[in-house]
Amino acid sequence: MSKLLQLLSLSLIILISQFFHISHGDVGTAARYSSPYSPTQCFGSDPSQFPSSNLFAAAGDGIWDNGASCGRQYLVRCISASKPRTCIQGQTIQIRIIDYIGTAPSLPSVNGTTIVLSRTAFQTIANSSVDVASINIEFQQV
Ligand SMILES: *[C@@H]1O[C@H](CO)[C@@H](O)[C@H](O)[C@H]1NC(C)=O
Ligand SMILES: *[C@@H]1O[C@H](CO)[C@@H](O)[C@H](O)[C@H]1NC(C)=O
């Protein structure tokens, strides 16, 4: 390869990685929790708080924002995990924050994560045949 071509491909790689860096959100961790999900800190026992997709989550300390995160929507995708073939490639979900994990009626699979996903949400982005308590995620508020 000529020097010019090398330089061109290098700039292209830098451009592409910058583009992906800008278009993506923050990096964090996600655990899962299961039923009972109600009552929640955000909306009590109101059954209409649960989206029909069942894609919802409880906020961890990092994004709870003293309750301001209630009802916020996030795009979430799995980027890595402690075991191979955990992340389902190309799968992004949009979830709604309905609770604070510190006061949720059920415990998370692991403490201290950014977000705690409903069973359905977790299984949509992570391979349910792999036994992991948490995954690394990229998330972005919408
Ligand atoms: C899910 O995990 C199982 C067990 O490790 C593996 O055999 C399978 O290929 C994985 N599926 C995907 C979609 O990665
Ligand atoms: C998380 O913390 C709670 C309360 O301190 C504790 O009861 C629970 O066992 C912890 N969960 C894990 C998976 O360590």
GROMACS .gro file of C-alpha atoms and ligand atoms in nm, residues 107-112 133, ligand 2:
model
   21
  107LEU     CA    1  -3.408  -0.745   4.434
  108PRO     CA    2  -3.176  -0.701   4.135
  109SER     CA    3  -2.955  -0.989   4.011
  110VAL     CA    4  -2.660  -0.781   4.129
  111ASN     CA    5  -2.632  -0.455   4.325
  112GLY     CA    6  -2.478  -0.130   4.212
  133ALA     CA    7  -2.593  -1.141   3.659
  144LIG     C1    8  -2.802  -0.645   4.734
  144LIG     O1    9  -2.821  -0.572   4.853
  144LIG     C2   10  -2.931  -0.617   4.932
  144LIG     C3   11  -2.952  -0.520   5.047
  144LIG     O2   12  -2.829  -0.486   5.109
  144LIG     C4   13  -2.903  -0.760   4.979
  144LIG     O3   14  -3.012  -0.808   5.055
  144LIG     C5   15  -2.884  -0.848   4.855
  144LIG     O4   16  -2.851  -0.979   4.892
  144LIG     C6   17  -2.776  -0.792   4.763
  144LIG     N1   18  -2.779  -0.867   4.639
  144LIG     C7   19  -2.672  -0.930   4.590
  144LIG     C8   20  -2.691  -1.005   4.463
  144LIG     O5   21  -2.562  -0.926   4.645
   0.00000   0.00000   0.00000
